[in-house]
Amino acid sequence: MDRRSFIVGSTATAATLAIQASSAQDAYPARAITIINPFPPGGASEVVTRPLAAVLESNIKHPVVIETKAGAAGQVGAQVAASAKPDGYTLLSHITSISGFAEVDRLFGRQPKFTNADFIPLARFVADPCVLIVNDQQPWKTLKDFVEDAQKRPNGILFSSSGLYGALHIPIALFAKAAGDLKMRHLPTNGGGPALTALLGNNSQVLASSVSAAMAQIKASKARPLALFGGARSKALPDVPTLKELGYNVEYYLWVGMFAPKGTPANITTYLRDALNKAAHADQFKTALANLGQELDYMDQPEFQKFWDADAKRIEDAVRAIGKQEG
């Protein structure tokens, strides 16, 4: 081999190796993916996302880590995700309340920390109607019993929630208004799990919970369901009437969806949409949902974006209806 042939051959080999290295660098995913859960364990986001992550991890052959960043009714974790590098390695699992935080900031004259525009919706997994529950130490057997007692004792009943203006505060506020402006005291906590714990410990008497988060306690007779916020009865709770059946024009769903930070490349969001779709429709995940009293209610990005836009307007209206509240 002459010197010229050696140089040409070496150059070609170097170029091939450079292309291979570039391809390996650009491959996605190449390492663990972190899903931020913005609520304490036991809430709807966590109980839905954890079994989904297990299936996703098996499918993509890389770890999928759930990292809890709880606080401010889910606002802290959302803010962390909004500020994350948009490279597909940090995702956010969130719920209905994500749409209200910017409106709360506006309500108090603050600059919003983030808006819906800071996220790319990837998929919605469930749309869980909330259920109004009371603990087993209370005498109320029906919603009528509860309302009549609340009317007789303004501010004598305490309800817990996932936080001020959070996903479990909004449905109670909507119901209280529809029921003739019931007056109850509010115990805000930092998530659906702590709100349920407060109810079970009789630190509160009433809670609007997702069906999935409350089902185990309902089955154990520790929590008593009085009414559903859905448009139809739940297959998991067929004997529980809806608020609309009982004469209250209130309908509210606690959905769980996955988001990526704004600016995440299109090829990565396409990959994630496909991976999430496959994981969500796996028998393992659907069985996990069934054990929670839920059914898959999947929406891919285009449909989810349209739904989210409409739902955000309802949540913003609800925040304005609640008005300024402190603590």
CSV table of C-alpha atoms in Angstrom, one decimal:
chain,number,residue,atom,x,y,z
A,1,MET,CA,0.0,0.0,0.0
A,2,ASP,CA,1.5,3.4,-1.0
A,3,ARG,CA,1.4,6.5,1.3
A,4,ARG,CA,-1.5,8.1,-0.6
A,5,SER,CA,-3.7,5.0,-0.3
A,6,PHE,CA,-3.0,4.7,3.4
A,7,ILE,CA,-4.0,8.3,4.0
A,8,VAL,CA,-7.2,8.0,2.0
A,9,GLY,CA,-8.0,4.7,3.8
A,10,SER,CA,-7.3,6.2,7.2
A,11,THR,CA,-9.4,9.3,6.4
A,12,ALA,CA,-12.4,7.1,5.4
A,13,THR,CA,-12.1,5.0,8.5
A,14,ALA,CA,-11.9,8.1,10.7
A,15,ALA,CA,-15.0,9.5,9.0
A,16,THR,CA,-16.9,6.3,9.5
A,17,LEU,CA,-16.0,6.2,13.1
A,18,ALA,CA,-17.1,9.8,13.5
A,19,ILE,CA,-20.5,9.1,11.9
A,20,GLN,CA,-20.9,6.1,14.2
A,21,ALA,CA,-20.0,8.1,17.2
A,22,SER,CA,-22.4,10.9,16.2
A,23,SER,CA,-25.2,8.4,15.6
A,24,ALA,CA,-24.6,6.8,19.1
A,25,GLN,CA,-24.6,10.3,20.6
A,26,ASP,CA,-27.9,11.2,18.9
A,27,ALA,CA,-29.7,8.0,19.8
A,28,TYR,CA,-32.6,8.4,22.1
A,29,PRO,CA,-33.0,7.2,24.8
A,30,ALA,CA,-29.4,6.5,25.7
A,31,ARG,CA,-29.8,6.7,29.5
A,32,ALA,CA,-32.4,6.9,32.3
A,33,ILE,CA,-35.6,9.0,31.9
A,34,THR,CA,-36.9,10.8,34.9
A,35,ILE,CA,-40.6,11.4,35.4
A,36,ILE,CA,-41.4,14.1,37.9
A,37,ASN,CA,-44.3,13.3,40.1
A,38,PRO,CA,-45.3,16.7,41.7
A,39,PHE,CA,-47.4,15.2,44.5
A,40,PRO,CA,-46.7,13.0,47.6
A,41,PRO,CA,-47.2,9.2,47.2
A,42,GLY,CA,-50.8,8.0,47.2
A,43,GLY,CA,-52.3,10.6,44.9
A,44,ALA,CA,-53.7,10.0,41.4
A,45,SER,CA,-50.6,11.1,39.6
A,46,GLU,CA,-48.4,8.7,41.5
A,47,VAL,CA,-50.7,5.6,41.5
A,48,VAL,CA,-51.2,5.9,37.7
A,49,THR,CA,-47.7,6.8,36.7
A,50,ARG,CA,-45.8,4.1,38.7
A,51,PRO,CA,-47.3,1.1,36.9
A,52,LEU,CA,-47.0,2.9,33.6
A,53,ALA,CA,-43.3,3.6,34.2
A,54,ALA,CA,-42.7,-0.1,35.0
A,55,VAL,CA,-44.0,-1.1,31.6
A,56,LEU,CA,-42.3,1.8,29.8
A,57,GLU,CA,-38.9,0.8,31.3
A,58,SER,CA,-39.3,-2.8,30.2
A,59,ASN,CA,-40.2,-1.6,26.6
A,60,ILE,CA,-37.4,1.0,26.1
A,61,LYS,CA,-34.7,-1.0,27.9
A,62,HIS,CA,-33.6,2.0,30.0
A,63,PRO,CA,-34.5,2.9,33.5
A,64,VAL,CA,-37.5,5.1,34.1
A,65,VAL,CA,-37.2,6.8,37.4
A,66,ILE,CA,-40.1,8.5,39.3
A,67,GLU,CA,-38.8,11.5,41.2
A,68,THR,CA,-41.2,13.2,43.7
A,69,LYS,CA,-41.0,17.0,43.8
A,70,ALA,CA,-44.1,17.8,45.9
A,71,GLY,CA,-45.3,21.1,47.1
A,72,ALA,CA,-47.8,23.9,46.5
A,73,ALA,CA,-50.6,21.6,45.2
A,74,GLY,CA,-48.3,20.3,42.4
A,75,GLN,CA,-46.9,23.7,41.4
A,76,VAL,CA,-43.3,23.0,42.6
A,77,GLY,CA,-42.8,19.9,40.5
A,78,ALA,CA,-44.3,21.5,37.4
A,79,GLN,CA,-42.0,24.5,37.8
A,80,VAL,CA,-39.0,22.1,38.0
A,81,ALA,CA,-40.1,20.3,34.8
A,82,ALA,CA,-40.8,23.6,33.0
A,83,SER,CA,-37.2,24.7,33.7
A,84,ALA,CA,-35.6,21.3,32.8
A,85,LYS,CA,-33.4,20.8,29.8
A,86,PRO,CA,-35.7,19.9,26.9
A,87,ASP,CA,-33.9,16.8,25.9
A,88,GLY,CA,-36.5,14.1,26.6
A,89,TYR,CA,-34.8,12.9,29.8
A,90,THR,CA,-37.1,14.9,32.1
A,91,LEU,CA,-40.8,14.4,31.8
A,92,LEU,CA,-43.7,15.5,34.0
A,93,SER,CA,-46.8,13.5,35.1
A,94,HIS,CA,-49.5,16.0,36.1
A,95,ILE,CA,-53.2,16.3,36.6
A,96,THR,CA,-56.1,18.6,36.0
A,97,SER,CA,-54.8,21.3,38.3
A,98,ILE,CA,-51.8,22.1,36.1
A,99,SER,CA,-54.1,24.5,34.2
A,100,GLY,CA,-54.9,26.7,37.2
A,101,PHE,CA,-51.6,27.8,38.6
A,102,ALA,CA,-51.0,30.7,36.1
A,103,GLU,CA,-54.6,32.0,36.8
A,104,VAL,CA,-54.0,31.9,40.6
A,105,ASP,CA,-50.9,34.0,40.1
A,106,ARG,CA,-52.8,36.5,38.0
A,107,LEU,CA,-55.6,36.5,40.6
A,108,PHE,CA,-53.1,37.7,43.2
A,109,GLY,CA,-51.3,40.1,40.9
A,110,ARG,CA,-48.2,37.9,40.5
A,111,GLN,CA,-46.2,37.1,37.4
A,112,PRO,CA,-47.0,33.4,36.5
A,113,LYS,CA,-44.1,31.1,37.2
A,114,PHE,CA,-45.1,29.1,34.1
A,115,THR,CA,-48.1,28.6,31.8
A,116,ASN,CA,-49.4,25.7,29.8
A,117,ALA,CA,-47.3,27.0,26.9
A,118,ASP,CA,-44.2,25.8,28.8
A,119,PHE,CA,-45.2,22.2,28.2
A,120,ILE,CA,-45.8,19.8,25.3
A,121,PRO,CA,-48.7,17.4,26.1
A,122,LEU,CA,-47.7,13.9,25.1
A,123,ALA,CA,-50.6,11.7,26.2
A,124,ARG,CA,-53.5,11.4,28.6
A,125,PHE,CA,-54.0,8.1,30.3
A,126,VAL,CA,-57.1,8.4,32.5
A,127,ALA,CA,-59.9,10.8,33.2
A,128,ASP,CA,-61.1,9.8,36.6
A,129,PRO,CA,-64.3,11.3,38.0
A,130,CYS,CA,-63.9,12.5,41.5
A,131,VAL,CA,-66.0,10.9,44.2
A,132,LEU,CA,-67.2,12.8,47.3
A,133,ILE,CA,-66.3,10.6,50.3
A,134,VAL,CA,-66.6,10.9,54.1
A,135,ASN,CA,-64.8,8.9,56.7
A,136,ASP,CA,-66.4,6.0,58.6
A,137,GLN,CA,-66.8,8.1,61.8
A,138,GLN,CA,-69.4,10.3,60.2
A,139,PRO,CA,-73.2,9.7,60.4
A,140,TRP,CA,-74.0,10.7,56.9
A,141,LYS,CA,-75.3,7.8,54.7
A,142,THR,CA,-76.4,9.9,51.8
A,143,LEU,CA,-75.5,13.2,50.1
A,144,LYS,CA,-78.8,14.6,51.3
A,145,ASP,CA,-77.8,13.9,54.9
A,146,PHE,CA,-74.5,15.6,54.5
A,147,VAL,CA,-75.9,18.7,52.8
A,148,GLU,CA,-78.6,19.2,55.4
A,149,ASP,CA,-76.1,18.9,58.2
A,150,ALA,CA,-73.7,21.3,56.5
A,151,GLN,CA,-76.6,23.8,56.1
A,152,LYS,CA,-77.4,23.6,59.8
A,153,ARG,CA,-73.8,24.1,60.8
A,154,PRO,CA,-72.0,26.7,58.7
A,155,ASN,CA,-68.2,26.1,58.9
A,156,GLY,CA,-68.8,23.2,61.2
A,157,ILE,CA,-67.6,20.6,58.8
A,158,LEU,CA,-63.9,20.4,57.6
A,159,PHE,CA,-62.9,19.2,54.2
A,160,SER,CA,-59.3,18.4,53.2
A,161,SER,CA,-57.8,18.9,49.7
A,162,SER,CA,-54.5,18.5,47.8
A,163,GLY,CA,-53.8,22.2,48.4
A,164,LEU,CA,-55.3,25.7,47.9
A,165,TYR,CA,-56.6,25.9,44.3
A,166,GLY,CA,-55.5,22.3,43.8
A,167,ALA,CA,-57.2,19.5,41.9
A,168,LEU,CA,-59.2,18.4,44.9
A,169,HIS,CA,-60.1,21.9,46.1
A,170,ILE,CA,-61.8,22.9,42.9
A,171,PRO,CA,-64.5,20.2,42.9
A,172,ILE,CA,-65.5,20.8,46.5
A,173,ALA,CA,-65.7,24.5,45.7
A,174,LEU,CA,-67.9,23.9,42.7
A,175,PHE,CA,-70.1,21.5,44.6
A,176,ALA,CA,-70.4,23.9,47.6
A,177,LYS,CA,-71.6,26.7,45.3
A,178,ALA,CA,-74.1,24.4,43.5
A,179,ALA,CA,-75.5,23.3,46.8
A,180,GLY,CA,-76.5,26.8,47.8
A,181,ASP,CA,-73.1,28.1,48.8
A,182,LEU,CA,-72.3,25.7,51.6
A,183,LYS,CA,-69.9,27.0,54.2
A,184,MET,CA,-67.2,24.5,55.2
A,185,ARG,CA,-63.7,25.0,56.6
A,186,HIS,CA,-60.8,24.0,54.4
A,187,LEU,CA,-57.7,21.9,55.4
A,188,PRO,CA,-55.2,22.3,52.5
A,189,THR,CA,-52.5,19.6,52.4
A,190,ASN,CA,-49.6,19.1,49.9
A,191,GLY,CA,-51.2,16.3,47.8
A,192,GLY,CA,-54.0,13.8,47.4
A,193,GLY,CA,-52.3,11.2,49.5
A,194,PRO,CA,-52.0,13.5,52.6
A,195,ALA,CA,-55.6,14.8,52.0
A,196,LEU,CA,-56.8,11.2,52.2
A,197,THR,CA,-54.7,10.5,55.3
A,198,ALA,CA,-56.3,13.6,56.9
A,199,LEU,CA,-59.8,12.2,56.2
A,200,LEU,CA,-59.0,8.7,57.5
A,201,GLY,CA,-57.6,10.2,60.7
A,202,ASN,CA,-60.7,12.4,61.1
A,203,ASN,CA,-58.7,15.5,60.8
A,204,SER,CA,-61.2,16.3,58.1
A,205,GLN,CA,-64.6,14.8,57.5
A,206,VAL,CA,-65.0,15.2,53.7
A,207,LEU,CA,-62.9,14.9,50.6
A,208,ALA,CA,-63.3,14.9,46.9
A,209,SER,CA,-60.9,12.2,45.8
A,210,SER,CA,-60.1,10.5,42.6
A,211,VAL,CA,-61.8,7.1,42.4
A,212,SER,CA,-58.4,5.4,42.0
A,213,ALA,CA,-56.8,6.9,45.1
A,214,ALA,CA,-59.9,6.2,47.3
A,215,MET,CA,-60.9,2.8,46.1
A,216,ALA,CA,-58.8,0.8,48.6
A,217,GLN,CA,-60.3,2.7,51.5
A,218,ILE,CA,-63.8,2.5,50.1
A,219,LYS,CA,-63.4,-1.3,49.8
A,220,ALA,CA,-62.1,-1.4,53.4
A,221,SER,CA,-65.1,0.6,54.5
A,222,LYS,CA,-62.8,3.3,55.9
A,223,ALA,CA,-64.3,5.8,53.4
A,224,ARG,CA,-67.9,6.1,52.4
A,225,PRO,CA,-68.8,7.4,48.9
A,226,LEU,CA,-71.8,9.8,48.7
A,227,ALA,CA,-71.7,11.0,45.1
A,228,LEU,CA,-69.7,11.0,41.9
A,229,PHE,CA,-68.6,14.0,39.9
A,230,GLY,CA,-68.8,12.1,36.6
A,231,GLY,CA,-71.4,12.4,33.9
A,232,ALA,CA,-72.3,8.7,34.4
A,233,ARG,CA,-72.0,6.2,37.2
A,234,SER,CA,-68.6,4.5,37.6
A,235,LYS,CA,-68.3,0.8,36.8
A,236,ALA,CA,-66.2,0.5,39.9
A,237,LEU,CA,-68.9,2.2,42.1
A,238,PRO,CA,-72.2,1.3,40.3
A,239,ASP,CA,-74.3,2.0,43.4
A,240,VAL,CA,-73.0,5.5,43.9
A,241,PRO,CA,-75.2,8.2,42.2
A,242,THR,CA,-73.8,11.1,40.3
A,243,LEU,CA,-74.2,14.7,41.4
A,244,LYS,CA,-76.3,15.4,38.3
A,245,GLU,CA,-78.6,12.5,39.3
A,246,LEU,CA,-79.1,14.2,42.6
A,247,GLY,CA,-79.9,17.6,41.1
A,248,TYR,CA,-76.5,19.3,41.2
A,249,ASN,CA,-75.2,20.5,37.8
A,250,VAL,CA,-71.5,19.7,38.5
A,251,GLU,CA,-69.2,17.5,36.5
A,252,TYR,CA,-65.5,17.2,37.2
A,253,TYR,CA,-62.7,14.8,36.2
A,254,LEU,CA,-59.3,14.3,37.6
A,255,TRP,CA,-57.2,13.3,34.6
A,256,VAL,CA,-53.5,12.2,34.5
A,257,GLY,CA,-51.3,13.1,31.6
A,258,MET,CA,-47.6,13.2,30.6
A,259,PHE,CA,-45.8,16.3,29.5
A,260,ALA,CA,-42.4,17.3,28.1
A,261,PRO,CA,-40.7,20.7,28.5
A,262,LYS,CA,-41.3,23.2,25.7
A,263,GLY,CA,-38.5,22.9,23.1
A,264,THR,CA,-38.2,19.2,23.3
A,265,PRO,CA,-37.2,18.1,19.7
A,266,ALA,CA,-40.0,16.7,17.5
A,267,ASN,CA,-38.2,13.4,16.9
A,268,ILE,CA,-38.0,12.8,20.6
A,269,THR,CA,-41.6,13.7,21.3
A,270,THR,CA,-42.6,11.4,18.4
A,271,TYR,CA,-40.6,8.6,20.0
A,272,LEU,CA,-42.1,9.3,23.4
A,273,ARG,CA,-45.7,9.3,22.1
A,274,ASP,CA,-45.2,5.9,20.5
A,275,ALA,CA,-43.5,4.5,23.6
A,276,LEU,CA,-46.2,5.8,25.9
A,277,ASN,CA,-49.0,4.6,23.6
A,278,LYS,CA,-47.6,1.0,23.7
A,279,ALA,CA,-47.0,1.1,27.4
A,280,ALA,CA,-50.5,2.4,28.2
A,281,HIS,CA,-52.2,-0.2,26.1
A,282,ALA,CA,-50.2,-3.1,27.6
A,283,ASP,CA,-52.2,-5.6,29.5
A,284,GLN,CA,-50.0,-5.1,32.5
A,285,PHE,CA,-50.9,-1.4,32.8
A,286,LYS,CA,-54.6,-1.9,32.0
A,287,THR,CA,-54.7,-4.6,34.8
A,288,ALA,CA,-53.1,-2.1,37.2
A,289,LEU,CA,-55.7,0.4,36.3
A,290,ALA,CA,-58.5,-2.1,36.8
A,291,ASN,CA,-57.2,-2.8,40.3
A,292,LEU,CA,-57.5,0.9,41.0
A,293,GLY,CA,-61.1,1.0,39.8
A,294,GLN,CA,-60.2,2.7,36.5
A,295,GLU,CA,-60.3,2.2,32.8
A,296,LEU,CA,-57.8,3.4,30.2
A,297,ASP,CA,-59.0,6.7,28.6
A,298,TYR,CA,-56.1,7.3,26.3
A,299,MET,CA,-55.5,10.4,24.2
A,300,ASP,CA,-52.5,10.9,22.0
A,301,GLN,CA,-51.0,14.4,21.6
A,302,PRO,CA,-53.3,16.1,19.0
A,303,GLU,CA,-56.5,15.0,20.8
A,304,PHE,CA,-55.0,15.6,24.2
A,305,GLN,CA,-53.9,19.1,23.2
A,306,LYS,CA,-57.5,19.9,22.1
A,307,PHE,CA,-58.9,18.5,25.3
A,308,TRP,CA,-56.4,20.3,27.4
A,309,ASP,CA,-57.1,23.7,25.8
A,310,ALA,CA,-60.9,23.3,26.6
A,311,ASP,CA,-60.3,21.9,30.1
A,312,ALA,CA,-57.9,24.7,30.9
A,313,LYS,CA,-60.7,27.2,30.3
A,314,ARG,CA,-63.0,25.4,32.8
A,315,ILE,CA,-60.2,25.3,35.4
A,316,GLU,CA,-59.4,28.9,35.0
A,317,ASP,CA,-63.1,29.8,35.4
A,318,ALA,CA,-63.3,27.7,38.5
A,319,VAL,CA,-60.2,29.5,40.0
A,320,ARG,CA,-61.8,32.9,39.4
A,321,ALA,CA,-65.1,31.6,40.9
A,322,ILE,CA,-63.2,30.6,44.1
A,323,GLY,CA,-61.6,34.0,44.3
A,324,LYS,CA,-58.8,35.1,46.5
A,325,GLN,CA,-58.3,32.7,49.4
A,326,GLU,CA,-55.4,32.6,51.8
A,327,GLY,CA,-54.1,29.5,53.6
